Coordinates of C-alpha atoms and ligand atoms in Angstrom, one line a residue:
M1 CA 44.1 10.0 -26.4
A2 CA 42.5 11.8 -29.4
D3 CA 44.4 14.8 -30.8
N4 CA 41.7 17.3 -30.1
V5 CA 42.0 16.7 -26.4
N6 CA 42.6 19.9 -24.5
R7 CA 45.6 18.8 -22.5
K8 CA 46.0 22.2 -20.9
L9 CA 42.4 22.0 -19.5
L10 CA 43.1 18.5 -18.2
R11 CA 46.2 19.7 -16.3
S12 CA 44.3 22.6 -14.9
I13 CA 41.6 20.6 -13.1
P14 CA 41.8 21.7 -9.4
K15 CA 43.5 19.3 -7.0
I16 CA 41.2 17.3 -4.6
D17 CA 42.5 19.2 -1.6
Q18 CA 41.5 22.5 -3.2
I19 CA 38.0 21.3 -3.9
I20 CA 37.6 19.8 -0.4
A21 CA 38.4 23.2 1.0
S22 CA 35.4 24.8 -0.8
P23 CA 32.9 26.3 1.6
L24 CA 30.2 24.4 -0.3
L25 CA 31.5 21.2 1.1
K26 CA 31.8 22.3 4.7
D27 CA 28.4 21.0 5.6
P28 CA 28.8 17.5 4.4
L29 CA 32.3 17.4 5.9
D30 CA 30.9 18.3 9.3
N31 CA 28.0 15.9 9.0
S32 CA 29.4 12.8 7.3
S33 CA 32.7 11.0 7.0
R34 CA 35.7 12.6 5.2
E35 CA 36.2 9.5 3.1
V36 CA 32.6 9.7 1.7
V37 CA 33.1 13.4 0.7
I38 CA 36.5 12.7 -0.8
D39 CA 35.1 9.8 -2.8
A40 CA 32.3 12.1 -4.1
V41 CA 34.8 14.7 -5.1
R42 CA 36.9 12.1 -6.9
R43 CA 33.9 10.9 -8.8
A44 CA 33.1 14.5 -9.8
V45 CA 36.6 15.1 -11.0
N46 CA 36.5 11.8 -13.0
D47 CA 33.3 12.9 -14.7
I48 CA 35.0 16.2 -15.7
R49 CA 38.1 14.3 -16.9
T50 CA 35.9 12.0 -19.0
D51 CA 34.1 15.1 -20.5
I52 CA 37.4 16.7 -21.5
L53 CA 38.7 13.4 -23.0
E54 CA 35.6 13.3 -25.1
G55 CA 36.5 16.7 -26.5
E56 CA 34.3 18.9 -24.4
T57 CA 35.4 22.0 -22.6
P58 CA 33.5 21.9 -19.3
D59 CA 33.7 24.5 -16.5
I60 CA 36.5 23.3 -14.2
S61 CA 36.1 25.9 -11.4
V62 CA 36.3 24.6 -7.8
E63 CA 32.8 25.8 -7.3
T64 CA 31.3 23.8 -10.2
I65 CA 33.2 20.6 -9.2
A66 CA 32.1 21.0 -5.6
R67 CA 28.5 21.4 -6.7
A68 CA 28.8 18.2 -8.8
A69 CA 30.2 16.4 -5.7
L70 CA 27.2 17.7 -3.7
D71 CA 24.8 16.2 -6.3
I72 CA 26.7 12.9 -6.1
L73 CA 26.5 13.0 -2.3
S74 CA 22.7 13.7 -2.2
S75 CA 21.9 11.0 -4.8
T76 CA 23.9 8.3 -3.1
D77 CA 22.3 9.3 0.2
R78 CA 18.9 8.7 -1.2
R79 CA 17.1 5.6 0.0
S80 CA 15.4 3.3 -2.5
L81 CA 12.2 2.8 -0.4
R82 CA 11.1 6.3 0.3
R83 CA 8.1 8.2 1.4
V84 CA 6.2 9.9 -1.4
I85 CA 3.2 12.2 -1.6
N86 CA 0.2 10.7 -3.4
G87 CA -1.6 13.2 -5.6
T88 CA -3.3 10.6 -7.7
G89 CA -6.6 10.4 -5.7
I90 CA -6.3 6.6 -5.5
I91 CA -6.5 5.9 -1.8
L92 CA -5.2 2.3 -1.8
H93 CA -2.6 2.7 -4.5
T94 CA -0.9 -0.7 -4.7
N95 CA 2.3 0.7 -6.3
L96 CA 2.5 3.4 -3.6
G97 CA 2.3 1.0 -0.7
R98 CA -1.5 0.6 -0.3
A99 CA -2.8 1.8 3.1
R100 CA -1.1 4.6 4.9
L101 CA -0.6 3.3 8.4
N102 CA -2.3 5.1 11.2
A103 CA 0.0 7.1 13.5
R104 CA -0.7 5.1 16.7
A105 CA 0.3 1.9 15.0
A106 CA 3.5 3.5 13.6
E107 CA 4.5 4.6 17.1
Q108 CA 3.8 1.2 18.5
V109 CA 6.0 -0.4 15.8
T110 CA 8.9 1.8 16.7
A111 CA 8.5 1.1 20.5
V112 CA 8.4 -2.7 20.0
A113 CA 11.1 -2.8 17.3
M114 CA 13.6 -0.8 19.3
G115 CA 13.2 -2.6 22.6
Y116 CA 12.8 -6.2 23.7
S117 CA 9.1 -7.2 23.7
T118 CA 6.6 -9.7 24.9
L119 CA 6.5 -11.3 21.4
E120 CA 6.6 -14.8 22.8
Y121 CA 6.7 -14.2 26.5
D122 CA 3.9 -14.6 29.1
L123 CA 4.5 -11.8 31.6
K124 CA 2.0 -13.2 34.1
N125 CA 3.7 -16.6 34.5
G126 CA 7.2 -15.6 33.4
E127 CA 7.3 -18.3 30.7
R128 CA 7.1 -18.8 27.0
G129 CA 4.0 -17.4 25.4
S130 CA 2.5 -17.4 21.9
R131 CA 2.8 -14.6 19.4
H132 CA -0.7 -15.4 18.1
D133 CA -2.2 -14.4 21.5
H134 CA -1.5 -10.6 21.1
I135 CA -4.3 -10.0 18.6
N136 CA -6.7 -12.8 19.3
S137 CA -9.0 -11.3 21.9
L138 CA -9.0 -7.9 20.1
I139 CA -10.0 -9.4 16.8
R140 CA -12.7 -11.5 18.5
E141 CA -14.0 -8.3 20.2
V142 CA -14.0 -6.2 17.1
T143 CA -15.3 -8.8 14.5
G144 CA -17.3 -11.2 16.7
A145 CA -15.2 -14.2 15.5
E146 CA -14.5 -17.2 17.7
D147 CA -10.8 -17.2 17.0
A148 CA -8.2 -15.6 14.7
I149 CA -4.7 -15.9 13.3
A150 CA -2.8 -13.5 11.1
V151 CA -0.1 -14.3 8.5
N152 CA 2.0 -12.3 6.0
N153 CA -0.8 -11.3 3.5
N154 CA -4.1 -12.5 2.2
A155 CA -2.5 -14.6 -0.6
A156 CA -0.6 -16.5 2.1
A157 CA -3.8 -16.7 4.2
T158 CA -5.7 -18.3 1.3
L159 CA -2.9 -20.8 0.6
L160 CA -2.6 -21.7 4.3
V161 CA -6.4 -22.2 4.7
L162 CA -6.6 -24.4 1.6
M163 CA -3.6 -26.5 2.5
A164 CA -4.8 -26.9 6.1
L165 CA -8.5 -27.6 5.4
T166 CA -8.9 -28.9 1.9
Y167 CA -5.6 -30.6 0.8
R168 CA -6.3 -33.1 -2.0
K169 CA -10.0 -32.4 -1.8
E170 CA -12.3 -30.5 -4.2
V171 CA -13.3 -27.0 -3.4
V172 CA -16.3 -25.6 -5.2
V173 CA -16.1 -22.0 -6.5
S174 CA -18.5 -20.0 -8.8
R175 CA -17.1 -19.1 -12.2
G176 CA -18.1 -15.6 -11.5
E177 CA -15.6 -15.4 -8.6
L178 CA -12.4 -16.7 -10.1
V179 CA -10.6 -13.5 -9.2
E180 CA -7.2 -12.1 -10.3
I181 CA -5.7 -9.5 -8.1
G182 CA -2.8 -7.4 -9.4
G183 CA -1.6 -10.0 -11.9
S184 CA 0.2 -12.3 -9.5
F185 CA -2.7 -13.6 -7.4
R186 CA -5.2 -15.8 -9.2
V187 CA -7.7 -17.9 -7.3
P188 CA -7.3 -21.0 -9.7
D189 CA -3.5 -20.8 -9.4
I190 CA -3.4 -20.5 -5.7
M191 CA -5.7 -23.5 -5.4
K192 CA -3.4 -25.5 -7.6
V193 CA -0.4 -24.6 -5.5
G194 CA -2.4 -25.4 -2.3
G195 CA -3.0 -28.9 -3.5
T196 CA -6.7 -28.3 -3.8
I197 CA -8.8 -29.4 -6.8
L198 CA -10.8 -26.5 -8.2
R199 CA -14.4 -27.4 -9.0
E200 CA -15.8 -24.5 -11.0
V201 CA -19.6 -24.2 -11.1
G202 CA -22.1 -21.9 -12.8
T203 CA -21.3 -19.3 -15.4
T204 CA -19.6 -16.0 -15.4
N205 CA -22.8 -14.0 -14.8
K206 CA -25.0 -16.6 -13.0
T207 CA -24.4 -19.2 -10.4
H208 CA -27.3 -20.8 -8.5
L209 CA -27.4 -22.8 -5.3
Y210 CA -28.2 -26.0 -7.2
D211 CA -24.9 -25.5 -9.2
Y212 CA -23.0 -25.9 -6.0
E213 CA -25.2 -28.7 -4.7
K214 CA -24.8 -30.8 -7.9
A215 CA -21.0 -30.4 -7.6
I216 CA -20.7 -31.8 -4.1
N217 CA -19.5 -35.3 -3.8
E218 CA -17.6 -37.5 -1.2
N219 CA -14.3 -35.8 -2.1
T220 CA -15.6 -32.2 -1.6
G221 CA -13.7 -30.4 1.1
A222 CA -15.3 -27.0 1.2
L223 CA -17.4 -24.4 -0.5
L224 CA -15.4 -21.2 -1.3
K225 CA -16.9 -17.8 -1.8
V226 CA -14.5 -15.1 -3.2
H227 CA -15.6 -11.5 -2.9
T228 CA -15.2 -10.0 -6.4
S229 CA -13.2 -7.2 -4.8
N230 CA -11.8 -5.5 -7.9
Y231 CA -14.6 -6.0 -10.3
R232 CA -18.4 -6.3 -10.5
I233 CA -20.5 -8.3 -12.9
M234 CA -23.4 -6.1 -14.0
G235 CA -26.7 -6.8 -15.7
F236 CA -28.4 -10.1 -15.8
T237 CA -26.6 -11.7 -12.9
E238 CA -27.1 -13.9 -9.9
D239 CA -24.9 -15.2 -7.2
V240 CA -25.6 -17.1 -4.0
E241 CA -26.0 -15.2 -0.7
P242 CA -23.3 -16.2 1.8
A243 CA -25.9 -17.4 4.3
R244 CA -27.4 -19.8 1.8
L245 CA -24.0 -21.1 0.8
V246 CA -23.3 -21.7 4.5
G247 CA -26.5 -23.6 4.9
L248 CA -25.6 -25.9 2.0
A249 CA -22.0 -26.4 3.3
H250 CA -23.2 -27.3 6.7
K251 CA -25.9 -29.7 5.4
H252 CA -23.0 -31.6 3.8
L253 CA -20.8 -31.3 7.0
M254 CA -18.1 -29.1 5.4
P255 CA -16.9 -25.5 6.0
M256 CA -17.8 -22.4 4.0
I257 CA -14.7 -20.4 3.4
Y258 CA -15.1 -16.7 2.5
D259 CA -12.2 -14.7 1.0
L260 CA -13.4 -11.2 1.6
G261 CA -10.4 -9.4 0.2
S262 CA -10.7 -6.0 1.8
G263 CA -11.7 -6.6 5.4
L264 CA -13.9 -3.6 6.0
I265 CA -14.8 -3.3 9.7
P266 CA -17.4 -0.5 10.0
D267 CA -20.4 -0.6 7.6
L268 CA -19.8 2.3 5.1
H269 CA -22.9 1.9 2.9
D270 CA -23.9 5.4 3.9
Y271 CA -20.7 6.6 2.1
G272 CA -21.6 4.6 -1.0
L273 CA -19.1 1.8 -0.2
D274 CA -20.7 -1.4 -1.5
E275 CA -18.4 -3.7 0.4
P276 CA -19.3 -6.5 2.9
T277 CA -18.0 -6.1 6.4
V278 CA -16.1 -8.8 8.3
A279 CA -18.9 -9.0 10.9
S280 CA -21.5 -9.5 8.2
A281 CA -19.6 -12.4 6.7
L282 CA -19.3 -14.0 10.1
K283 CA -22.9 -13.3 10.9
A284 CA -23.9 -15.1 7.7
G285 CA -22.2 -18.1 9.3
A286 CA -19.0 -18.4 7.3
D287 CA -16.7 -20.8 9.0
V288 CA -13.5 -19.2 7.9
V289 CA -13.2 -15.6 6.7
L290 CA -10.0 -14.1 5.2
F291 CA -9.0 -10.5 4.5
S292 CA -6.0 -8.3 3.9
G293 CA -4.5 -6.1 6.6
D294 CA -3.5 -3.2 4.3
K295 CA -6.6 -2.6 2.2
L296 CA -9.7 -1.1 3.8
L297 CA -8.6 -2.2 7.3
G298 CA -5.9 0.4 7.1
G299 CA -3.3 -1.6 8.9
P300 CA 0.1 -3.2 7.9
Q301 CA 0.4 -5.8 5.2
A302 CA -1.0 -9.0 6.6
G303 CA -3.6 -11.7 5.9
I304 CA -6.1 -12.2 8.7
I305 CA -8.0 -15.4 9.1
V306 CA -11.0 -15.4 11.5
G307 CA -13.7 -17.9 12.2
K308 CA -14.7 -21.1 14.1
K309 CA -12.2 -22.2 16.7
R310 CA -11.9 -25.8 15.5
Y311 CA -10.8 -24.7 12.0
I312 CA -8.5 -21.9 13.2
D313 CA -6.8 -24.5 15.5
T314 CA -6.2 -26.8 12.5
I315 CA -4.8 -23.8 10.5
K316 CA -2.6 -22.7 13.4
S317 CA -1.0 -26.1 13.8
H318 CA -0.2 -26.5 10.1
P319 CA 3.6 -26.4 9.4
L320 CA 3.1 -23.7 6.8
A321 CA 1.7 -21.3 9.5
R322 CA 5.2 -21.2 10.9
A323 CA 6.6 -20.2 7.5
M324 CA 4.1 -17.5 7.1
R325 CA 4.2 -16.1 10.6
L326 CA 4.2 -12.4 11.3
D327 CA 7.1 -10.4 12.7
K328 CA 6.9 -8.3 15.8
M329 CA 6.6 -5.0 13.9
T330 CA 3.6 -6.2 11.9
L331 CA 2.0 -7.7 15.0
A332 CA 2.5 -4.4 16.9
A333 CA 0.9 -2.4 14.1
L334 CA -2.0 -4.9 13.8
E335 CA -2.7 -4.9 17.5
E336 CA -2.8 -1.1 17.6
T337 CA -5.0 -0.9 14.5
F338 CA -7.5 -3.3 16.0
R339 CA -7.4 -1.3 19.3
I340 CA -8.6 1.7 17.4
Y341 CA -11.5 -0.2 16.0
R342 CA -12.9 -0.8 19.5
D343 CA -14.5 2.7 19.0
P344 CA -16.0 2.9 15.5
K345 CA -16.1 6.7 15.6
Q346 CA -12.5 6.9 16.5
A347 CA -11.7 4.5 13.7
L348 CA -13.2 6.9 11.1
E349 CA -11.0 9.7 12.4
Q350 CA -7.7 7.8 13.1
I351 CA -7.5 5.3 10.3
P352 CA -6.2 7.3 7.3
V353 CA -7.9 5.1 4.7
L354 CA -11.3 5.5 6.3
S355 CA -10.9 9.3 7.0
M356 CA -9.9 9.8 3.4
I357 CA -12.9 7.9 2.1
T358 CA -15.3 9.6 4.4
Q359 CA -13.9 13.1 4.2
P360 CA -16.9 15.3 3.1
L361 CA -16.6 16.6 -0.4
D362 CA -16.9 20.3 0.6
Q363 CA -13.9 19.9 2.9
V364 CA -11.8 18.5 0.0
E365 CA -13.1 21.4 -2.1
S366 CA -12.1 24.0 0.4
K367 CA -8.6 22.4 0.7
A368 CA -8.3 22.7 -3.1
E369 CA -9.6 26.2 -3.1
A370 CA -7.2 27.4 -0.4
F371 CA -4.2 25.7 -2.1
T372 CA -5.1 27.1 -5.5
R373 CA -5.2 30.6 -4.0
M374 CA -1.9 30.1 -2.2
L375 CA -0.2 29.1 -5.5
R376 CA -1.7 31.9 -7.5
E377 CA -0.4 34.4 -5.0
A378 CA 3.2 33.0 -5.4
N379 CA 3.4 34.5 -8.9
L380 CA 4.8 31.3 -10.5
Q381 CA 5.3 30.4 -14.2
A382 CA 2.0 28.5 -14.3
S383 CA -1.7 28.9 -14.0
F384 CA -3.7 27.1 -11.3
A385 CA -7.3 26.2 -11.0
K386 CA -9.4 23.9 -8.7
L387 CA -11.1 21.2 -10.6
D388 CA -13.7 18.6 -9.6
G389 CA -13.1 15.0 -10.6
V390 CA -13.4 11.4 -9.6
G391 CA -11.0 9.5 -7.4
R392 CA -10.8 5.8 -6.5
V393 CA -10.5 3.7 -3.4
G394 CA -8.2 1.4 -5.5
G395 CA -6.2 -1.5 -4.2
G396 CA -8.8 -3.9 -5.4
S397 CA -11.6 -2.4 -3.3
A398 CA -15.0 -0.9 -4.1
P399 CA -14.4 -0.8 -7.8
M400 CA -17.8 0.8 -8.5
L401 CA -17.4 3.7 -6.2
N402 CA -16.7 7.0 -8.0
L403 CA -15.3 8.9 -5.1
K404 CA -16.1 12.6 -5.9
T405 CA -13.1 14.7 -5.3
W406 CA -11.3 18.0 -6.0
A407 CA -7.9 18.6 -7.4
V408 CA -5.6 21.5 -8.1
A409 CA -4.8 21.6 -11.8
V410 CA -1.5 23.1 -12.9
L411 CA -0.6 24.3 -16.3
P412 CA 3.0 25.4 -16.5
S413 CA 3.9 28.2 -18.9
D414 CA 7.6 27.5 -19.7
M415 CA 7.8 23.8 -19.5
S416 CA 5.7 20.9 -20.6
V417 CA 3.2 19.2 -18.2
D418 CA 5.3 15.9 -18.6
E419 CA 8.4 17.8 -17.6
L420 CA 6.7 19.2 -14.5
A421 CA 5.5 15.7 -13.5
I422 CA 9.1 14.4 -13.8
R423 CA 10.5 17.2 -11.7
L424 CA 7.8 16.6 -9.0
R425 CA 8.8 12.9 -9.0
K426 CA 12.4 13.8 -8.5
W427 CA 11.6 16.2 -5.6
R428 CA 13.2 15.5 -2.2
V429 CA 9.9 14.0 -1.1
P430 CA 8.7 12.7 -4.5
I431 CA 5.3 13.9 -5.5
I432 CA 3.2 11.6 -7.7
S433 CA 0.6 13.5 -9.8
H434 CA -1.6 12.5 -12.7
I435 CA -2.1 14.1 -16.1
Q436 CA -5.5 14.6 -17.5
D437 CA -6.6 16.7 -20.5
G438 CA -3.2 18.2 -20.8
M439 CA -3.1 19.4 -17.2
L440 CA -1.2 18.2 -14.2
L441 CA -3.6 17.3 -11.4
L442 CA -2.9 17.0 -7.7
D443 CA -5.8 15.3 -6.0
M444 CA -6.6 16.9 -2.6
R445 CA -8.3 13.8 -1.1
T446 CA -5.1 11.8 -0.9
I447 CA -2.8 14.8 0.0
S448 CA -3.1 15.3 3.7
D449 CA -3.0 18.7 5.4
D450 CA 0.6 18.3 6.5
E451 CA 1.7 17.5 3.0
I452 CA 0.4 20.7 1.4
E453 CA 3.5 22.7 2.6
P454 CA 6.1 20.4 1.0
V455 CA 4.0 20.3 -2.3
Y456 CA 3.9 24.1 -2.2
M457 CA 7.6 24.4 -1.7
A458 CA 8.3 22.0 -4.6
L459 CA 6.0 23.9 -7.0
V460 CA 7.5 27.3 -5.9
D461 CA 11.0 26.0 -6.5
I462 CA 10.3 24.3 -9.9
L463 CA 8.0 27.0 -11.3
S464 CA 9.9 30.1 -10.2
Ligands
PLP501 C1 -6.4 -8.4 -2.4 C2 -7.0 -9.8 -2.4 C3 -6.3 -10.9 -2.1 C4 -4.8 -10.8 -1.9 O1 -4.5 -10.2 -0.7 P1 -3.0 -9.7 -0.4 O2 -3.1 -9.2 1.0 O3 -2.7 -8.6 -1.4 O4 -2.1 -10.9 -0.5 C5 -6.9 -12.1 -2.2 N1 -8.2 -12.3 -2.4 C6 -9.0 -11.2 -2.6 C7 -10.5 -11.4 -2.9 C8 -8.5 -9.9 -2.6 O5 -9.2 -8.8 -2.9

């Protein structure tokens, strides 16, 4: 122990019992176990002791230590995977969990998870059923496919399809479509893992039908089209229409596999969304179509495979299908999501991804306007303004769409913009903002009506 240590201060640290008796700790004592609270108090006392041993002279009042214990309690109480508020304007933000699940699906997940369920039970005959059957007829109804199976995500779906249909065979892909998604999914790599031989054809900007045709030989297993979901090649370009690729594949008695990426159900061209729909891919004749559950579909994380029954049967019976099968919660969410799509108008209202994309700009503006006014009236240490800007669909979808949007810009007067961003991230319900031109922006397209109140409370608290 160093000589400058204040032994008197060390000896005067209040006893654990004294601190526990503080009215500040009454609430946690009533609501959680006594051991947990005592442990937090011990840790707070240890921190004080360490400070004193290091030559500091901290405040050792009961109140201060009790407050430190409260901080410890609330930080250890915090979950790692938590809900956040997305003020970035990116609707499918991969780091923030991609699609917000629709409310009906979330309710159905809870019901199925908390009780027993018909996961693999056939109620009619009182015998074993198949988990694949829950979503089959719905997906057929909504997309027009002959058959369907869903697995854990679209990367898994791609791997499964390649292993089941083209193992040790060549698959022909255009060089313009060798996609990488989010760093960990690369078409050439997944093909290698799937035991498929990649046969690249054409060039980055132009691939013709005859490029595919020349590459076909007796060991070719399929033609693969990959939707360039997170980029577009502009300028002097050419690719082959899905229907023409199907024609070529069928002429050579092989399937055309189409990795769509996003899985858009309703046609949203009117909203500027240049994305093919699942139905259009099937209508073009694609034999197997794959897409994600949590991109534009707005459902849970999943990889959905739809197409001709004979191929889906082969895929279903592959041993890997068992390793990639969905759990009951995801199946419940997926079934409910597809139920919503039975009525396209209902889908635009109830699927959050779609309602955010299609929300009229003037509605977003009035939301920004009202929130700006509300914040100005609170007399905070900051100035506020509504600002127009450009949001993104994100999540590897519709990369060319500049989604016009409105944000509330915040310029704090007694802290930096970075400091404000950090404080918002540390808020009870963390708020993720973005900084642009020295201002903190909260995009009102991705902040829902029920989230305005918590954002307001956070700003009032931080900026008072
Ligand atoms: C997003 C995407 C994938 C990967 O889907 P996950 O569901 O994230 O596994 C595969 N292919 C394409 C074209 C994609 O856009």
